[in-house]
GROMACS .gro file of C-alpha atoms in nm:
model
  352
    1MET     CA    1  -0.495   2.066  -2.164
    2ASN     CA    2  -0.126   2.239  -2.075
    3LYS     CA    3   0.136   2.221  -1.798
    4ALA     CA    4  -0.015   2.493  -1.676
    5ALA     CA    5  -0.421   2.409  -1.609
    6THR     CA    6  -0.380   2.092  -1.541
    7LEU     CA    7  -0.144   2.174  -1.216
    8LEU     CA    8  -0.463   2.427  -1.155
    9ARG     CA    9  -0.699   2.089  -1.201
   10THR     CA   10  -0.541   1.961  -0.953
   11SER     CA   11  -0.354   2.122  -0.704
   12LYS     CA   12  -0.593   2.433  -0.669
   13ARG     CA   13  -0.703   2.573  -0.340
   14VAL     CA   14  -1.041   2.750  -0.328
   15PHE     CA   15  -1.006   3.097  -0.337
   16ARG     CA   16  -1.265   3.336  -0.125
   17ALA     CA   17  -1.079   3.639  -0.115
   18GLU     CA   18  -1.262   3.940  -0.246
   19HIS     CA   19  -0.969   4.174  -0.185
   20VAL     CA   20  -0.589   4.168  -0.240
   21THR     CA   21  -0.436   4.167   0.060
   22MET     CA   22  -0.035   4.257   0.148
   23ALA     CA   23   0.028   3.871   0.170
   24HIS     CA   24  -0.108   3.796  -0.193
   25GLY     CA   25   0.184   3.965  -0.289
   26GLY     CA   26   0.435   3.782   0.008
   27GLY     CA   27   0.573   3.459  -0.191
   28GLY     CA   28   0.317   3.226   0.034
   29SER     CA   29   0.027   3.023  -0.051
   30ALA     CA   30  -0.232   3.314  -0.077
   31MET     CA   31   0.041   3.469  -0.381
   32ARG     CA   32  -0.039   3.133  -0.539
   33ASP     CA   33  -0.402   3.096  -0.441
   34LEU     CA   34  -0.425   3.525  -0.644
   35ILE     CA   35  -0.227   3.406  -0.911
   36ASP     CA   36  -0.309   3.067  -0.991
   37ASP     CA   37  -0.697   3.189  -0.964
   38VAL     CA   38  -0.720   3.498  -1.090
   39PHE     CA   39  -0.469   3.507  -1.411
   40ILE     CA   40  -0.297   3.188  -1.456
   41SER     CA   41  -0.653   3.021  -1.462
   42VAL     CA   42  -0.684   3.244  -1.732
   43PHE     CA   43  -0.421   3.289  -1.945
   44GLN     CA   44  -0.287   2.936  -1.976
   45PRO     CA   45   0.065   2.972  -2.017
   46ASP     CA   46   0.215   2.710  -2.195
   47SER     CA   47   0.499   2.640  -1.883
   48LEU     CA   48   0.464   2.759  -1.566
   49GLU     CA   49   0.916   2.863  -1.562
   50ASP     CA   50   1.047   3.183  -1.464
   51GLN     CA   51   1.085   3.305  -1.831
   52ALA     CA   52   0.857   3.203  -2.214
   53ARG     CA   53   1.030   2.962  -2.465
   54LEU     CA   54   0.912   3.125  -2.783
   55THR     CA   55   1.025   2.916  -3.120
   56GLU     CA   56   0.828   3.052  -3.448
   57ASP     CA   57   0.884   2.904  -3.788
   58ALA     CA   58   0.872   3.263  -3.899
   59LEU     CA   59   1.172   3.337  -3.699
   60SER     CA   60   1.390   3.145  -4.001
   61GLU     CA   61   1.278   3.315  -4.254
   62PRO     CA   62   1.543   3.465  -4.457
   63GLY     CA   63   1.563   3.897  -4.366
   64ALA     CA   64   1.252   3.842  -4.082
   65LYS     CA   65   1.333   4.083  -3.792
   66LEU     CA   66   1.212   4.115  -3.452
   67ALA     CA   67   1.086   4.345  -3.318
   68PHE     CA   68   1.015   4.446  -2.927
   69THR     CA   69   0.832   4.729  -2.753
   70THR     CA   70   0.776   4.776  -2.378
   71ASP     CA   71   0.483   5.029  -2.225
   72GLY     CA   72   0.335   5.041  -1.890
   73PHE     CA   73  -0.031   5.194  -1.845
   74VAL     CA   74  -0.159   5.359  -1.559
   75VAL     CA   75  -0.487   5.503  -1.727
   76ASP     CA   76  -0.766   5.698  -1.423
   77PRO     CA   77  -1.020   5.538  -1.464
   78VAL     CA   78  -0.937   5.178  -1.472
   79GLU     CA   79  -1.272   5.070  -1.629
   80PHE     CA   80  -1.382   5.357  -1.895
   81PRO     CA   81  -1.655   5.332  -2.170
   82GLY     CA   82  -1.525   5.160  -2.444
   83GLY     CA   83  -1.331   4.970  -2.248
   84ASP     CA   84  -1.019   4.929  -1.944
   85ILE     CA   85  -0.645   4.927  -1.858
   86GLY     CA   86  -0.654   4.567  -1.962
   87LYS     CA   87  -0.793   4.605  -2.309
   88LEU     CA   88  -0.565   4.900  -2.327
   89ALA     CA   89  -0.290   4.770  -2.271
   90ILE     CA   90  -0.296   4.480  -2.481
   91CYS     CA   91  -0.402   4.699  -2.794
   92GLY     CA   92  -0.140   4.901  -2.711
   93THR     CA   93   0.146   4.680  -2.706
   94VAL     CA   94   0.009   4.537  -3.004
   95ASN     CA   95   0.001   4.852  -3.215
   96ASP     CA   96   0.345   4.989  -3.120
   97LEU     CA   97   0.447   4.570  -3.258
   98ALA     CA   98   0.170   4.620  -3.569
   99VAL     CA   99   0.221   4.994  -3.697
  100GLY     CA  100   0.625   4.909  -3.759
  101GLY     CA  101   0.504   4.607  -3.980
  102ALA     CA  102   0.571   4.370  -3.657
  103ARG     CA  103   0.255   4.047  -3.678
  104PRO     CA  104   0.263   4.023  -3.310
  105LEU     CA  105   0.269   3.708  -3.150
  106TRP     CA  106   0.378   3.769  -2.760
  107LEU     CA  107   0.319   3.959  -2.487
  108SER     CA  108   0.441   3.953  -2.116
  109VAL     CA  109   0.226   4.069  -1.913
  110GLY     CA  110   0.338   4.250  -1.514
  111PHE     CA  111   0.003   4.393  -1.251
  112ILE     CA  112   0.125   4.616  -1.002
  113ILE     CA  113  -0.167   4.636  -0.748
  114GLU     CA  114  -0.288   4.802  -0.444
  115GLU     CA  115  -0.434   4.659  -0.133
  116GLY     CA  116  -0.712   4.617  -0.097
  117THR     CA  117  -0.796   4.643  -0.494
  118GLU     CA  118  -1.162   4.431  -0.628
  119VAL     CA  119  -1.096   4.112  -0.679
  120ALA     CA  120  -1.392   4.106  -0.935
  121LEU     CA  121  -1.219   4.400  -1.088
  122LEU     CA  122  -0.913   4.200  -1.164
  123ARG     CA  123  -1.097   3.908  -1.333
  124ARG     CA  124  -1.305   4.164  -1.499
  125ILE     CA  125  -0.903   4.315  -1.636
  126VAL     CA  126  -0.759   3.936  -1.699
  127ALA     CA  127  -1.123   3.829  -1.882
  128THR     CA  128  -1.088   4.202  -2.103
  129MET     CA  129  -0.713   4.104  -2.182
  130LYS     CA  130  -0.731   3.721  -2.290
  131SER     CA  131  -1.078   3.800  -2.489
  132MET     CA  132  -0.830   4.078  -2.682
  133ALA     CA  133  -0.539   3.813  -2.735
  134ASP     CA  134  -0.761   3.545  -2.873
  135GLU     CA  135  -0.937   3.755  -3.116
  136ILE     CA  136  -0.616   3.971  -3.218
  137GLY     CA  137  -0.383   3.613  -3.200
  138VAL     CA  138  -0.155   3.681  -2.968
  139LYS     CA  139  -0.046   3.474  -2.710
  140ILE     CA  140   0.091   3.554  -2.370
  141VAL     CA  141   0.324   3.387  -2.220
  142THR     CA  142   0.443   3.536  -1.927
  143GLY     CA  143   0.412   3.796  -1.640
  144ASP     CA  144   0.459   3.958  -1.287
  145THR     CA  145   0.240   4.034  -1.012
  146LYS     CA  146   0.358   4.235  -0.705
  147VAL     CA  147   0.132   4.443  -0.435
  148VAL     CA  148   0.177   4.770  -0.289
  149GLU     CA  149   0.049   4.893   0.030
  150ARG     CA  150  -0.299   5.099   0.009
  151GLY     CA  151  -0.232   5.461  -0.140
  152SER     CA  152   0.078   5.362  -0.310
  153ALA     CA  153  -0.067   5.218  -0.674
  154ASP     CA  154  -0.437   5.284  -0.788
  155LYS     CA  155  -0.617   5.012  -0.730
  156VAL     CA  156  -0.433   4.863  -1.077
  157PHE     CA  157  -0.082   4.952  -1.286
  158ILE     CA  158   0.021   4.745  -1.586
  159THR     CA  159   0.315   4.688  -1.713
  160THR     CA  160   0.323   4.473  -2.075
  161SER     CA  161   0.657   4.428  -2.296
  162GLY     CA  162   0.525   4.270  -2.696
  163ILE     CA  163   0.744   4.105  -2.959
  164GLY     CA  164   0.668   4.037  -3.298
  165VAL     CA  165   0.788   3.899  -3.638
  166ILE     CA  166   0.902   4.156  -3.926
  167PRO     CA  167   0.862   3.955  -4.234
  168PRO     CA  168   1.096   3.994  -4.515
  169HIS     CA  169   1.142   4.298  -4.747
  170ARG     CA  170   0.912   4.533  -4.539
  171ASN     CA  171   1.101   4.817  -4.391
  172LEU     CA  172   0.876   5.068  -4.212
  173SER     CA  173   1.039   5.365  -4.164
  174ALA     CA  174   0.926   5.774  -4.109
  175ASN     CA  175   1.317   5.863  -4.272
  176SER     CA  176   1.115   5.680  -4.588
  177VAL     CA  177   0.879   6.002  -4.607
  178GLN     CA  178   0.927   6.170  -4.927
  179PRO     CA  179   0.678   6.451  -5.084
  180GLY     CA  180   0.405   6.362  -5.273
  181ASP     CA  181   0.269   6.131  -4.953
  182ALA     CA  182  -0.011   6.136  -4.836
  183VAL     CA  183  -0.152   6.134  -4.468
  184ILE     CA  184  -0.374   5.993  -4.379
  185VAL     CA  185  -0.614   5.821  -4.068
  186ASN     CA  186  -0.830   5.498  -3.989
  187GLY     CA  187  -1.110   5.705  -3.785
  188TYR     CA  188  -1.208   6.004  -3.514
  189LEU     CA  189  -0.967   6.210  -3.408
  190GLY     CA  190  -1.032   6.257  -2.983
  191ASP     CA  191  -1.215   5.960  -2.863
  192HIS     CA  192  -1.031   5.821  -2.588
  193GLY     CA  193  -0.874   6.197  -2.461
  194ALA     CA  194  -1.275   6.238  -2.443
  195ALA     CA  195  -1.392   5.962  -2.334
  196ILE     CA  196  -1.142   5.932  -2.076
  197MET     CA  197  -1.227   6.263  -1.969
  198ALA     CA  198  -1.582   6.255  -1.926
  199ALA     CA  199  -1.575   5.842  -1.702
  200ARG     CA  200  -1.366   6.083  -1.457
  201GLY     CA  201  -1.648   6.325  -1.374
  202ASP     CA  202  -1.473   6.571  -1.265
  203LEU     CA  203  -1.625   6.853  -1.481
  204ALA     CA  204  -1.994   6.689  -1.504
  205LEU     CA  205  -1.946   6.613  -1.904
  206VAL     CA  206  -2.206   6.434  -2.069
  207THR     CA  207  -2.148   6.246  -2.373
  208THR     CA  208  -2.185   5.930  -2.546
  209VAL     CA  209  -1.856   5.896  -2.672
  210GLU     CA  210  -1.694   5.610  -2.655
  211SER     CA  211  -1.266   5.490  -2.634
  212ASP     CA  212  -1.148   5.402  -2.979
  213CYS     CA  213  -0.873   5.109  -2.830
  214GLN     CA  214  -0.877   4.842  -3.014
  215SER     CA  215  -0.638   4.643  -3.211
  216LEU     CA  216  -0.476   4.785  -3.542
  217SER     CA  217  -0.294   4.439  -3.628
  218ALA     CA  218  -0.566   4.392  -3.883
  219LEU     CA  219  -0.545   4.699  -4.038
  220MET     CA  220  -0.154   4.738  -4.073
  221GLU     CA  221  -0.180   4.369  -4.229
  222THR     CA  222  -0.393   4.556  -4.469
  223ILE     CA  223  -0.251   4.846  -4.559
  224VAL     CA  224   0.112   4.652  -4.649
  225ASP     CA  225  -0.050   4.392  -4.923
  226THR     CA  226  -0.238   4.614  -5.093
  227VAL     CA  227   0.025   4.923  -5.076
  228PRO     CA  228   0.405   4.741  -5.020
  229THR     CA  229   0.587   5.055  -5.097
  230THR     CA  230   0.381   5.218  -4.785
  231ARG     CA  231   0.591   5.486  -4.603
  232CYS     CA  232   0.523   5.464  -4.188
  233ALA     CA  233   0.258   5.440  -3.991
  234ARG     CA  234   0.239   5.528  -3.602
  235ASP     CA  235  -0.038   5.514  -3.405
  236ALA     CA  236  -0.195   5.853  -3.228
  237THR     CA  237  -0.188   5.767  -2.839
  238ARG     CA  238  -0.049   6.079  -2.573
  239GLY     CA  239  -0.044   6.393  -2.772
  240GLY     CA  240  -0.199   6.271  -3.056
  241ALA     CA  241  -0.222   6.321  -3.450
  242ALA     CA  242  -0.033   6.669  -3.419
  243SER     CA  243   0.272   6.515  -3.212
  244VAL     CA  244   0.258   6.199  -3.452
  245LEU     CA  245   0.342   6.451  -3.757
  246ASN     CA  246   0.537   6.667  -3.611
  247GLU     CA  247   0.749   6.423  -3.561
  248ILE     CA  248   0.755   6.204  -3.896
  249ALA     CA  249   0.808   6.619  -4.059
  250GLU     CA  250   1.091   6.596  -3.874
  251ASP     CA  251   1.198   6.310  -3.888
  252SER     CA  252   1.153   6.247  -4.215
  253GLY     CA  253   1.332   6.663  -4.288
  254THR     CA  254   0.986   6.727  -4.486
  255HIS     CA  255   0.653   6.923  -4.466
  256ILE     CA  256   0.324   6.791  -4.462
  257VAL     CA  257   0.018   7.036  -4.458
  258ILE     CA  258  -0.289   6.901  -4.362
  259ASP     CA  259  -0.667   7.008  -4.391
  260GLU     CA  260  -0.862   7.080  -4.109
  261THR     CA  261  -1.182   7.078  -4.296
  262LYS     CA  262  -1.071   6.691  -4.358
  263PHE     CA  263  -0.997   6.577  -4.004
  264PRO     CA  264  -1.261   6.312  -3.890
  265ILE     CA  265  -1.373   6.462  -3.510
  266ARG     CA  266  -1.716   6.379  -3.324
  267LYS     CA  267  -1.938   6.697  -3.275
  268GLU     CA  268  -1.936   6.545  -2.922
  269VAL     CA  269  -1.561   6.550  -2.881
  270LYS     CA  270  -1.601   6.919  -3.095
  271GLY     CA  271  -1.808   6.984  -2.807
  272ILE     CA  272  -1.604   6.909  -2.478
  273CYS     CA  273  -1.276   7.079  -2.639
  274GLU     CA  274  -1.488   7.360  -2.714
  275ILE     CA  275  -1.542   7.381  -2.354
  276LEU     CA  276  -1.239   7.299  -2.182
  277GLY     CA  277  -1.019   7.537  -2.475
  278LEU     CA  278  -0.874   7.178  -2.551
  279ASP     CA  279  -0.754   7.100  -2.950
  280PRO     CA  280  -0.874   6.776  -3.048
  281LEU     CA  281  -0.560   6.773  -3.238
  282TYR     CA  282  -0.325   6.704  -2.945
  283LEU     CA  283  -0.625   6.419  -2.741
  284ALA     CA  284  -0.515   6.149  -2.684
  285ASN     CA  285  -0.650   5.794  -2.933
  286GLU     CA  286  -0.609   5.415  -2.887
  287GLY     CA  287  -0.708   5.277  -3.197
  288THR     CA  288  -0.636   5.586  -3.504
  289LEU     CA  289  -0.280   5.466  -3.646
  290VAL     CA  290  -0.148   5.780  -3.848
  291VAL     CA  291  -0.012   5.603  -4.222
  292PHE     CA  292   0.165   5.763  -4.527
  293VAL     CA  293   0.142   5.608  -4.803
  294PRO     CA  294   0.281   5.697  -5.195
  295GLY     CA  295   0.020   6.017  -5.351
  296PRO     CA  296  -0.072   5.732  -5.671
  297GLU     CA  297  -0.141   5.531  -5.423
  298ALA     CA  298  -0.373   5.612  -5.156
  299GLN     CA  299  -0.704   5.598  -5.335
  300LYS     CA  300  -0.606   5.196  -5.335
  301ALA     CA  301  -0.501   5.245  -4.997
  302ILE     CA  302  -0.839   5.382  -4.877
  303GLU     CA  303  -0.987   5.152  -5.022
  304ALA     CA  304  -0.847   4.884  -4.864
  305MET     CA  305  -0.900   5.049  -4.527
  306GLN     CA  306  -1.237   5.114  -4.541
  307SER     CA  307  -1.348   4.728  -4.569
  308LEU     CA  308  -1.236   4.699  -4.208
  309PRO     CA  309  -1.413   4.793  -3.964
  310ALA     CA  310  -1.094   4.939  -3.792
  311GLY     CA  311  -1.053   5.211  -4.073
  312ARG     CA  312  -1.346   5.293  -4.164
  313GLU     CA  313  -1.381   5.639  -4.130
  314SER     CA  314  -0.999   5.606  -4.326
  315LYS     CA  315  -0.965   5.949  -4.483
  316ILE     CA  316  -0.665   6.135  -4.615
  317ILE     CA  317  -0.616   6.482  -4.435
  318GLY     CA  318  -0.285   6.617  -4.584
  319HIS     CA  319   0.049   6.554  -4.745
  320VAL     CA  320   0.359   6.573  -4.772
  321LYS     CA  321   0.536   6.927  -4.945
  322SER     CA  322   0.886   6.976  -5.025
  323GLY     CA  323   0.903   7.305  -4.829
  324THR     CA  324   1.026   7.407  -4.466
  325PRO     CA  325   1.201   7.099  -4.332
  326GLY     CA  326   0.995   6.918  -3.985
  327ARG     CA  327   0.694   7.185  -4.061
  328VAL     CA  328   0.320   7.074  -3.982
  329GLU     CA  329   0.064   7.337  -4.141
  330MET     CA  330  -0.251   7.324  -4.107
  331THR     CA  331  -0.485   7.486  -4.374
  332THR     CA  332  -0.782   7.646  -4.182
  333VAL     CA  333  -1.146   7.602  -4.244
  334PHE     CA  334  -1.163   8.042  -4.306
  335GLY     CA  335  -0.849   7.895  -4.591
  336GLY     CA  336  -0.526   8.090  -4.415
  337ALA     CA  337  -0.309   7.873  -4.283
  338ARG     CA  338  -0.103   7.828  -3.954
  339ILE     CA  339   0.161   7.636  -3.750
  340VAL     CA  340   0.046   7.341  -3.558
  341ASP     CA  341   0.326   7.233  -3.264
  342MET     CA  342   0.411   6.933  -3.053
  343LEU     CA  343   0.275   6.959  -2.773
  344VAL     CA  344   0.374   7.130  -2.500
  345GLY     CA  345   0.352   7.002  -2.085
  346ASP     CA  346   0.006   6.727  -2.115
  347GLN     CA  347  -0.362   6.790  -2.141
  348LEU     CA  348  -0.479   6.533  -1.957
  349PRO     CA  349  -0.256   6.315  -1.759
  350ARG     CA  350  -0.330   5.912  -1.684
  351ILE     CA  351  -0.481   5.836  -2.005
  352CYS     CA  352  -0.327   5.567  -2.094
   0.00000   0.00000   0.00000
């Protein structure tokens, strides 16, 4: 049993609070009881020091590089079809590492909790985070909690940071994208955005669509193992696939042409977008990546991706051309063409 678990077993007091109060952020025994019972007892860090102490054999490999990312999560509502803010925080941070070619190893977690939040809600969120971290194979090694006055937040906000290791000779970069490359997505577009809109209940939308929130770590490892010449990948979160494509076209100085007839979009998501006047290409995803591979390797990549649950719906949606640098163009279902610009403004706030 690790040190944290031992301390809990020998010194823990009974924690009976049903709602978080300002005392739970005050630095005294109430705060300690909340942290011990809700967080440490579940995450079970190896140490209760003020910092995590990290060791990993992969760090000593010649040519290996550390990858480091950080993200904040303020999704509304905090629980939604297909996940909750805890699952979103773990998967979102892991995915930021994975699409860069890193193998995620360690996470830190910071909680901003609104006074009055139900402790039962916190327990559900923390349990989800622990379950996802164990499933992915990452360790939550350190964290922090703060409590703010009622009305100063919305139940709970989470900030996560992640560290991973990029193996030697792996260098995914938008700068390596070149004409002839294929553009692949691993699944349906817009599911997360549609699920959040429906969950808010403001528009009385009735749909069975769930968020695509999932880890992309195993999928990315399969892609780069199968196609070592994979150019780059991005997870299509805020701004959707359209924003990712524009970023890569600009960074690589290439012309990307996508085919509207190839987009994997659910009928329900199309329906929601038609009602609200939205474009599903700009809707957020939380388990969808856009990956660029050399054209001759595309079919091999697709077959490998489709062998995993996270890549079952993988499709080639376009190719990189040598036309106007920085442009994304879409061939429409009618055979015409239109420019796909970067998202201006925000289709839906607090999506993640």
